[in-house]
mmCIF file of C-alpha atoms in Angstrom:
data_model
loop_
_atom_site.group_PDB
_atom_site.id
_atom_site.type_symbol
_atom_site.label_atom_id
_atom_site.label_comp_id
_atom_site.label_asym_id
_atom_site.label_seq_id
_atom_site.Cartn_x
_atom_site.Cartn_y
_atom_site.Cartn_z
ATOM 1 C CA MET A 268 -131.041 -44.403 21.252
ATOM 2 C CA ARG A 269 -130.091 -45.071 24.595
ATOM 3 C CA SER A 270 -132.063 -43.782 27.129
ATOM 4 C CA PRO A 271 -129.778 -40.990 28.773
ATOM 5 C CA THR A 272 -131.842 -41.736 32.650
ATOM 6 C CA LEU A 273 -129.844 -46.008 31.754
ATOM 7 C CA ALA A 274 -127.547 -44.716 31.092
ATOM 8 C CA ILE A 275 -125.715 -42.202 34.139
ATOM 9 C CA PRO A 276 -126.684 -44.583 36.817
ATOM 10 C CA LEU A 277 -125.216 -47.934 34.890
ATOM 11 C CA ALA A 278 -122.301 -46.372 33.847
ATOM 12 C CA CYS A 279 -122.009 -45.108 37.893
ATOM 13 C CA ALA A 280 -122.171 -48.308 39.008
ATOM 14 C CA CYS A 281 -119.551 -50.118 36.534
ATOM 15 C CA ALA A 282 -117.257 -47.463 37.994
ATOM 16 C CA LEU A 283 -118.011 -48.265 41.588
ATOM 17 C CA LEU A 284 -117.253 -52.306 40.893
ATOM 18 C CA TRP A 285 -114.155 -51.001 39.064
ATOM 19 C CA ALA A 286 -113.335 -49.406 42.117
ATOM 20 C CA LEU A 287 -113.133 -52.054 44.601
ATOM 21 C CA PRO A 288 -110.372 -53.746 45.942
ATOM 22 C CA LEU A 289 -109.574 -57.514 45.342
ATOM 23 C CA GLY A 290 -109.620 -58.631 48.798
ATOM 24 C CA ALA A 291 -108.485 -61.673 49.957
ATOM 25 C CA GLN A 292 -111.546 -63.379 49.844
ATOM 26 C CA SER A 293 -111.413 -62.915 46.560
ATOM 27 C CA PRO A 294 -111.093 -66.894 44.962
ATOM 28 C CA GLN A 295 -108.334 -67.852 43.387
ATOM 29 C CA VAL A 296 -108.441 -69.587 40.078
ATOM 30 C CA LEU A 297 -105.824 -72.406 38.373
ATOM 31 C CA VAL A 298 -106.299 -73.337 35.419
ATOM 32 C CA LEU A 299 -104.884 -76.658 34.217
ATOM 33 C CA GLY A 300 -105.047 -77.179 31.160
ATOM 34 C CA THR A 301 -104.297 -80.957 29.759
ATOM 35 C CA TYR A 302 -103.873 -83.744 26.825
ATOM 36 C CA HIS A 303 -106.367 -86.321 27.709
ATOM 37 C CA PHE A 304 -105.084 -88.676 29.702
ATOM 38 C CA GLY A 305 -107.001 -91.814 27.774
ATOM 39 C CA ASN A 306 -107.680 -90.424 24.834
ATOM 40 C CA PRO A 307 -110.460 -90.677 23.680
ATOM 41 C CA GLY A 308 -110.001 -89.528 20.092
ATOM 42 C CA LEU A 309 -112.543 -86.917 20.921
ATOM 43 C CA ASP A 310 -110.427 -83.526 19.387
ATOM 44 C CA VAL A 311 -109.880 -82.630 15.714
ATOM 45 C CA VAL A 312 -106.159 -83.530 16.718
ATOM 46 C CA LYS A 313 -104.938 -87.725 16.892
ATOM 47 C CA THR A 314 -101.921 -88.145 18.915
ATOM 48 C CA GLU A 315 -100.527 -90.827 19.964
ATOM 49 C CA VAL A 316 -100.251 -90.285 23.680
ATOM 50 C CA ALA A 317 -98.299 -92.933 26.464
ATOM 51 C CA ASP A 318 -99.844 -95.389 28.017
ATOM 52 C CA VAL A 319 -100.327 -92.954 31.940
ATOM 53 C CA LEU A 320 -100.879 -96.970 33.445
ATOM 54 C CA SER A 321 -97.430 -98.588 32.884
ATOM 55 C CA PRO A 322 -95.651 -97.685 36.365
ATOM 56 C CA GLU A 323 -93.291 -94.212 34.633
ATOM 57 C CA LYS A 324 -95.938 -92.995 34.087
ATOM 58 C CA GLN A 325 -98.141 -93.413 37.380
ATOM 59 C CA ALA A 326 -94.537 -92.121 39.358
ATOM 60 C CA GLU A 327 -94.559 -89.194 36.639
ATOM 61 C CA ILE A 328 -98.683 -88.334 37.849
ATOM 62 C CA ALA A 329 -97.614 -88.402 41.469
ATOM 63 C CA ALA A 330 -95.055 -86.022 40.709
ATOM 64 C CA VAL A 331 -97.813 -83.711 38.880
ATOM 65 C CA ALA A 332 -100.002 -84.226 42.146
ATOM 66 C CA GLU A 333 -97.305 -83.991 44.752
ATOM 67 C CA ALA A 334 -96.693 -79.879 42.895
ATOM 68 C CA LEU A 335 -100.540 -79.221 42.587
ATOM 69 C CA ALA A 336 -101.000 -80.350 45.910
ATOM 70 C CA ARG A 337 -98.731 -76.605 46.793
ATOM 71 C CA PHE A 338 -101.940 -75.251 45.660
ATOM 72 C CA ARG A 339 -104.099 -75.754 48.210
ATOM 73 C CA PRO A 340 -107.400 -76.208 46.770
ATOM 74 C CA THR A 341 -110.511 -76.942 48.313
ATOM 75 C CA ARG A 342 -112.669 -77.494 45.827
ATOM 76 C CA ILE A 343 -110.959 -79.638 42.165
ATOM 77 C CA ALA A 344 -113.767 -78.882 38.385
ATOM 78 C CA VAL A 345 -113.744 -81.001 35.935
ATOM 79 C CA GLU A 346 -114.452 -82.058 32.218
ATOM 80 C CA TRP A 347 -118.391 -83.255 33.550
ATOM 81 C CA GLU A 348 -120.949 -82.542 32.550
ATOM 82 C CA PRO A 349 -123.641 -81.625 35.329
ATOM 83 C CA SER A 350 -125.092 -83.730 34.460
ATOM 84 C CA ARG A 351 -123.775 -86.675 34.297
ATOM 85 C CA ARG A 352 -122.576 -85.668 38.996
ATOM 86 C CA GLU A 353 -124.007 -88.912 39.752
ATOM 87 C CA ARG A 354 -122.162 -91.269 37.921
ATOM 88 C CA LEU A 355 -118.994 -88.845 38.647
ATOM 89 C CA ASP A 356 -120.092 -89.086 42.281
ATOM 90 C CA SER A 357 -120.649 -92.312 43.049
ATOM 91 C CA LEU A 358 -117.035 -92.865 41.312
ATOM 92 C CA TYR A 359 -114.944 -90.554 43.655
ATOM 93 C CA GLY A 360 -117.080 -92.907 46.325
ATOM 94 C CA ALA A 361 -116.329 -96.007 45.487
ATOM 95 C CA TYR A 362 -112.296 -95.011 44.756
ATOM 96 C CA ARG A 363 -112.708 -93.112 47.976
ATOM 97 C CA ALA A 364 -113.939 -96.664 49.498
ATOM 98 C CA GLY A 365 -111.233 -98.964 47.756
ATOM 99 C CA ARG A 366 -113.761 -99.980 45.793
ATOM 100 C CA HIS A 367 -112.434 -98.732 41.932
ATOM 101 C CA VAL A 368 -108.852 -98.552 40.205
ATOM 102 C CA LEU A 369 -108.483 -94.816 38.480
ATOM 103 C CA SER A 370 -108.861 -94.786 34.978
ATOM 104 C CA ARG A 371 -107.024 -93.482 31.882
ATOM 105 C CA SER A 372 -108.668 -90.193 32.680
ATOM 106 C CA GLU A 373 -107.459 -87.222 34.142
ATOM 107 C CA THR A 374 -110.518 -86.164 35.162
ATOM 108 C CA GLU A 375 -109.672 -89.961 37.682
ATOM 109 C CA GLN A 376 -106.304 -89.960 37.032
ATOM 110 C CA LEU A 377 -105.552 -85.853 38.807
ATOM 111 C CA GLY A 378 -108.810 -84.652 39.948
ATOM 112 C CA PHE A 379 -109.559 -87.357 41.999
ATOM 113 C CA ARG A 380 -106.164 -88.137 43.338
ATOM 114 C CA LEU A 381 -105.830 -84.464 44.524
ATOM 115 C CA ALA A 382 -109.209 -84.485 45.987
ATOM 116 C CA SER A 383 -108.803 -87.756 48.437
ATOM 117 C CA GLY A 384 -105.375 -86.500 49.178
ATOM 118 C CA GLY A 385 -106.331 -83.047 50.209
ATOM 119 C CA GLY A 386 -110.323 -85.090 51.940
ATOM 120 C CA HIS A 387 -112.289 -83.758 49.285
ATOM 121 C CA ASP A 388 -115.795 -85.376 50.132
ATOM 122 C CA ARG A 389 -116.655 -84.544 45.902
ATOM 123 C CA VAL A 390 -115.205 -83.385 42.541
ATOM 124 C CA TYR A 391 -117.585 -80.234 40.520
ATOM 125 C CA PRO A 392 -118.569 -80.980 36.699
ATOM 126 C CA ILE A 393 -118.255 -78.141 34.662
ATOM 127 C CA ASP A 394 -118.542 -78.469 32.251
ATOM 128 C CA GLN A 395 -121.411 -78.096 28.901
ATOM 129 C CA ARG A 396 -120.937 -79.602 26.235
ATOM 130 C CA GLY A 397 -121.802 -78.103 22.865
ATOM 131 C CA ASP A 398 -121.560 -78.217 18.575
ATOM 132 C CA PHE A 399 -119.140 -77.498 16.484
ATOM 133 C CA PRO A 400 -119.271 -77.790 13.576
ATOM 134 C CA PHE A 401 -115.796 -78.432 12.849
ATOM 135 C CA GLN A 402 -116.802 -80.684 9.359
ATOM 136 C CA GLU A 403 -119.424 -78.147 7.835
ATOM 137 C CA VAL A 404 -117.050 -75.874 7.552
ATOM 138 C CA MET A 405 -114.366 -77.961 6.191
ATOM 139 C CA ASP A 406 -117.095 -78.782 2.980
ATOM 140 C CA TYR A 407 -118.168 -74.905 2.604
ATOM 141 C CA ALA A 408 -113.972 -73.909 2.106
ATOM 142 C CA GLN A 409 -113.459 -77.363 0.065
ATOM 143 C CA LEU A 410 -115.484 -75.492 -2.088
ATOM 144 C CA HIS A 411 -115.350 -71.584 -1.986
ATOM 145 C CA ASP A 412 -111.257 -71.725 -0.386
ATOM 146 C CA PRO A 413 -109.376 -73.834 -0.839
ATOM 147 C CA ALA A 414 -105.987 -72.139 0.612
ATOM 148 C CA PHE A 415 -107.942 -71.815 4.414
ATOM 149 C CA VAL A 416 -108.298 -76.300 3.234
ATOM 150 C CA ALA A 417 -104.488 -76.623 2.728
ATOM 151 C CA PHE A 418 -103.492 -73.956 5.652
ATOM 152 C CA VAL A 419 -105.953 -76.502 8.511
ATOM 153 C CA GLY A 420 -103.958 -79.466 6.827
ATOM 154 C CA GLU A 421 -100.422 -77.887 7.646
ATOM 155 C CA GLU A 422 -101.901 -76.887 11.616
ATOM 156 C CA LEU A 423 -103.403 -80.308 12.383
ATOM 157 C CA ALA A 424 -99.710 -81.714 10.928
ATOM 158 C CA ARG A 425 -97.793 -79.596 12.745
ATOM 159 C CA VAL A 426 -100.113 -79.566 15.791
ATOM 160 C CA ALA A 427 -99.877 -83.364 16.017
ATOM 161 C CA GLU A 428 -96.567 -83.498 15.241
ATOM 162 C CA GLU A 429 -95.712 -81.498 18.002
ATOM 163 C CA ALA A 430 -97.583 -83.391 20.723
ATOM 164 C CA ASN A 431 -96.853 -86.318 19.680
ATOM 165 C CA ARG A 432 -92.635 -84.945 20.018
ATOM 166 C CA LEU A 433 -93.718 -84.271 23.628
ATOM 167 C CA GLN A 434 -95.696 -87.336 24.714
ATOM 168 C CA ALA A 435 -92.177 -89.665 23.123
ATOM 169 C CA CYS A 436 -89.498 -87.326 24.996
ATOM 170 C CA ASN A 437 -91.172 -85.884 28.017
ATOM 171 C CA THR A 438 -92.313 -86.791 31.453
ATOM 172 C CA VAL A 439 -96.148 -85.823 32.528
ATOM 173 C CA GLY A 440 -95.330 -83.248 34.183
ATOM 174 C CA GLU A 441 -93.219 -81.454 31.621
ATOM 175 C CA ILE A 442 -95.981 -81.993 29.390
ATOM 176 C CA LEU A 443 -97.862 -80.045 31.121
ATOM 177 C CA ARG A 444 -95.876 -77.512 31.865
ATOM 178 C CA VAL A 445 -95.244 -76.983 27.690
ATOM 179 C CA MET A 446 -99.306 -77.156 26.742
ATOM 180 C CA ASN A 447 -99.764 -74.634 30.246
ATOM 181 C CA ASP A 448 -96.975 -71.534 28.981
ATOM 182 C CA PRO A 449 -98.761 -68.602 27.270
ATOM 183 C CA ARG A 450 -97.314 -68.532 24.496
ATOM 184 C CA ARG A 451 -98.908 -72.204 23.659
ATOM 185 C CA LEU A 452 -102.165 -71.980 25.077
ATOM 186 C CA ALA A 453 -102.037 -68.074 22.637
ATOM 187 C CA ASP A 454 -101.135 -70.024 18.984
ATOM 188 C CA ASP A 455 -103.055 -72.361 19.679
ATOM 189 C CA HIS A 456 -106.196 -70.574 19.604
ATOM 190 C CA GLY A 457 -104.539 -68.373 17.338
ATOM 191 C CA ILE A 458 -106.217 -72.012 14.412
ATOM 192 C CA TYR A 459 -109.736 -71.530 16.392
ATOM 193 C CA MET A 460 -109.091 -67.486 15.311
ATOM 194 C CA ARG A 461 -108.413 -68.609 11.716
ATOM 195 C CA PHE A 462 -112.216 -70.103 11.391
ATOM 196 C CA ALA A 463 -114.188 -67.544 11.358
ATOM 197 C CA SER A 464 -112.816 -66.356 8.141
ATOM 198 C CA VAL A 465 -114.467 -68.694 5.909
ATOM 199 C CA GLY A 466 -117.388 -67.910 4.479
ATOM 200 C CA ALA A 467 -117.657 -64.160 5.978
ATOM 201 C CA GLY A 468 -119.242 -61.507 4.059
ATOM 202 C CA ASP A 469 -121.587 -64.749 3.389
ATOM 203 C CA THR A 470 -122.855 -67.385 5.143
ATOM 204 C CA PHE A 471 -120.804 -66.424 8.526
ATOM 205 C CA VAL A 472 -120.575 -70.055 8.842
ATOM 206 C CA GLY A 473 -117.107 -70.083 10.408
ATOM 207 C CA ALA A 474 -118.080 -67.799 12.126
ATOM 208 C CA GLY A 475 -120.906 -69.380 14.007
ATOM 209 C CA LEU A 476 -117.943 -72.377 14.667
ATOM 210 C CA VAL A 477 -116.493 -70.200 16.583
ATOM 211 C CA ALA A 478 -119.345 -68.305 18.147
ATOM 212 C CA LYS A 479 -120.501 -71.452 19.577
ATOM 213 C CA TRP A 480 -116.641 -72.810 20.832
ATOM 214 C CA TYR A 481 -116.907 -69.301 22.336
ATOM 215 C CA GLU A 482 -120.134 -70.268 24.105
ATOM 216 C CA ARG A 483 -119.561 -73.558 25.279
ATOM 217 C CA ASN A 484 -116.273 -72.044 27.225
ATOM 218 C CA ILE A 485 -118.596 -68.833 28.590
ATOM 219 C CA LYS A 486 -121.379 -71.677 29.866
ATOM 220 C CA ILE A 487 -118.772 -73.535 31.382
ATOM 221 C CA PHE A 488 -116.968 -70.394 33.464
ATOM 222 C CA ALA A 489 -120.410 -69.473 34.677
ATOM 223 C CA ASN A 490 -120.565 -72.881 36.036
ATOM 224 C CA LEU A 491 -116.852 -72.278 37.054
ATOM 225 C CA GLN A 492 -118.288 -69.128 38.769
ATOM 226 C CA ARG A 493 -121.636 -71.034 41.110
ATOM 227 C CA LEU A 494 -118.504 -72.821 42.853
ATOM 228 C CA ALA A 495 -116.114 -70.514 43.182
ATOM 229 C CA GLU A 496 -116.903 -68.846 46.845
ATOM 230 C CA PRO A 497 -114.814 -66.558 48.609
ATOM 231 C CA GLY A 498 -112.181 -67.405 49.662
ATOM 232 C CA SER A 499 -112.668 -70.626 48.496
ATOM 233 C CA ARG A 500 -108.682 -72.044 45.977
ATOM 234 C CA VAL A 501 -110.165 -73.473 42.803
ATOM 235 C CA LEU A 502 -108.274 -75.678 40.506
ATOM 236 C CA VAL A 503 -109.909 -76.618 37.302
ATOM 237 C CA ILE A 504 -109.019 -79.488 35.278
ATOM 238 C CA ILE A 505 -109.753 -79.352 31.584
ATOM 239 C CA GLY A 506 -109.144 -80.260 28.225
ATOM 240 C CA ALA A 507 -105.508 -77.299 27.012
ATOM 241 C CA GLY A 508 -108.131 -76.503 24.638
ATOM 242 C CA HIS A 509 -110.687 -74.764 26.248
ATOM 243 C CA ALA A 510 -107.680 -73.211 28.541
ATOM 244 C CA PRO A 511 -107.051 -70.229 26.898
ATOM 245 C CA ILE A 512 -110.540 -68.773 26.844
ATOM 246 C CA LEU A 513 -111.230 -70.134 29.858
ATOM 247 C CA ARG A 514 -108.251 -67.647 31.667
ATOM 248 C CA GLU A 515 -109.359 -64.613 29.964
ATOM 249 C CA PHE A 516 -112.606 -65.142 32.025
ATOM 250 C CA VAL A 517 -111.114 -65.948 34.178
ATOM 251 C CA ASP A 518 -109.000 -62.830 34.403
ATOM 252 C CA SER A 519 -111.558 -60.183 34.061
ATOM 253 C CA ASP A 520 -114.102 -61.458 36.902
ATOM 254 C CA ARG A 521 -112.702 -58.272 39.652
ATOM 255 C CA GLY A 522 -114.464 -61.092 41.666
ATOM 256 C CA MET A 523 -111.587 -64.079 41.116
ATOM 257 C CA VAL A 524 -108.134 -64.458 41.382
ATOM 258 C CA LEU A 525 -106.011 -66.282 38.660
ATOM 259 C CA VAL A 526 -103.294 -68.491 39.335
ATOM 260 C CA ASP A 527 -100.182 -69.571 37.252
ATOM 261 C CA PRO A 528 -99.972 -72.818 36.821
ATOM 262 C CA ALA A 529 -96.621 -72.870 35.882
ATOM 263 C CA ASP A 530 -96.337 -72.091 40.342
ATOM 264 C CA TYR A 531 -97.382 -75.323 41.020
ATOM 265 C CA LEU A 532 -96.445 -77.567 38.321
ATOM 266 C CA PRO A 533 -93.110 -79.738 38.864
ATOM 267 C CA SER A 534 -89.260 -78.148 38.310
ATOM 268 C CA GLY A 535 -87.873 -79.582 34.641
ATOM 269 C CA GLU A 536 -87.714 -78.261 31.086
ATOM 270 C CA PRO A 537 -88.811 -79.913 28.797
ATOM 271 C CA ALA A 538 -85.966 -82.169 26.530
ATOM 272 C CA GLY A 539 -85.601 -81.057 22.544
ATOM 273 C CA ALA A 540 -85.047 -81.959 19.936
ATOM 274 C CA GLU A 541 -81.816 -83.121 20.748
ATOM 275 C CA ARG A 542 -83.208 -85.487 23.249
ATOM 276 C CA CYS A 543 -85.901 -86.913 21.041
ATOM 277 C CA GLY A 544 -83.499 -87.854 18.563
ATOM 278 C CA GLU A 545 -82.109 -90.469 21.269
ATOM 279 C CA GLY A 546 -85.114 -92.423 20.965
ATOM 280 C CA GLY A 547 -87.285 -90.638 23.474
ATOM 281 C CA ARG A 548 -88.892 -91.661 26.607
#
């Protein structure tokens, strides 16, 4: 039974928090969902990524960085674990000193470029790795829920086809604009949520996978909260799968202001099927 003496002050505290205005000093946070420029094959969906070191793609990335610089970020957070901070600092320091050529990763191609251009002393690692028992869920579904296995196969094929078409027919800026569209993010996030049904009422193996995914993202958000100081403008560069959850967390935090990345990406409409039919880029 809940103690009334505890409930009253807690309710008062919550009411007071909601009454607090979002002041000009609230940190502004822009969450940019990206694909993995280096295509390391870490995601469930495997796609064919254009070589970002080609002259054409380098020009496109420079245009993205120039557009994002209009946000005037004071801190840039990237998908690296804090436990690897020393290595990240070393790479960034070498890049600023002219001793390191940018690798294909989005952390370096976007994060290092923007941080260096803004005169930042460092970039901030906020990732937190965790278990993602995809195969365990699929093995269970293979025995108990074959319809779900078919659904996943169809969805992965659809997502891969769309991603490959985006890569073939669009600039980096156009790709990021599509990937950060709220409808696209909601659609992709919905696939994760369907996993919760696997093993419901029995092992809850699917719900366990979704819980672990949320656990990883709330830990990433906790790291973000620590560096989002009053008055700061934080640019988060992270895999697009994390973006809808992190945006939800930022938007729910009364101490933060969520910024729409669409306002800070190069203008231009993504290519339709007609342009793709002409041979792509």
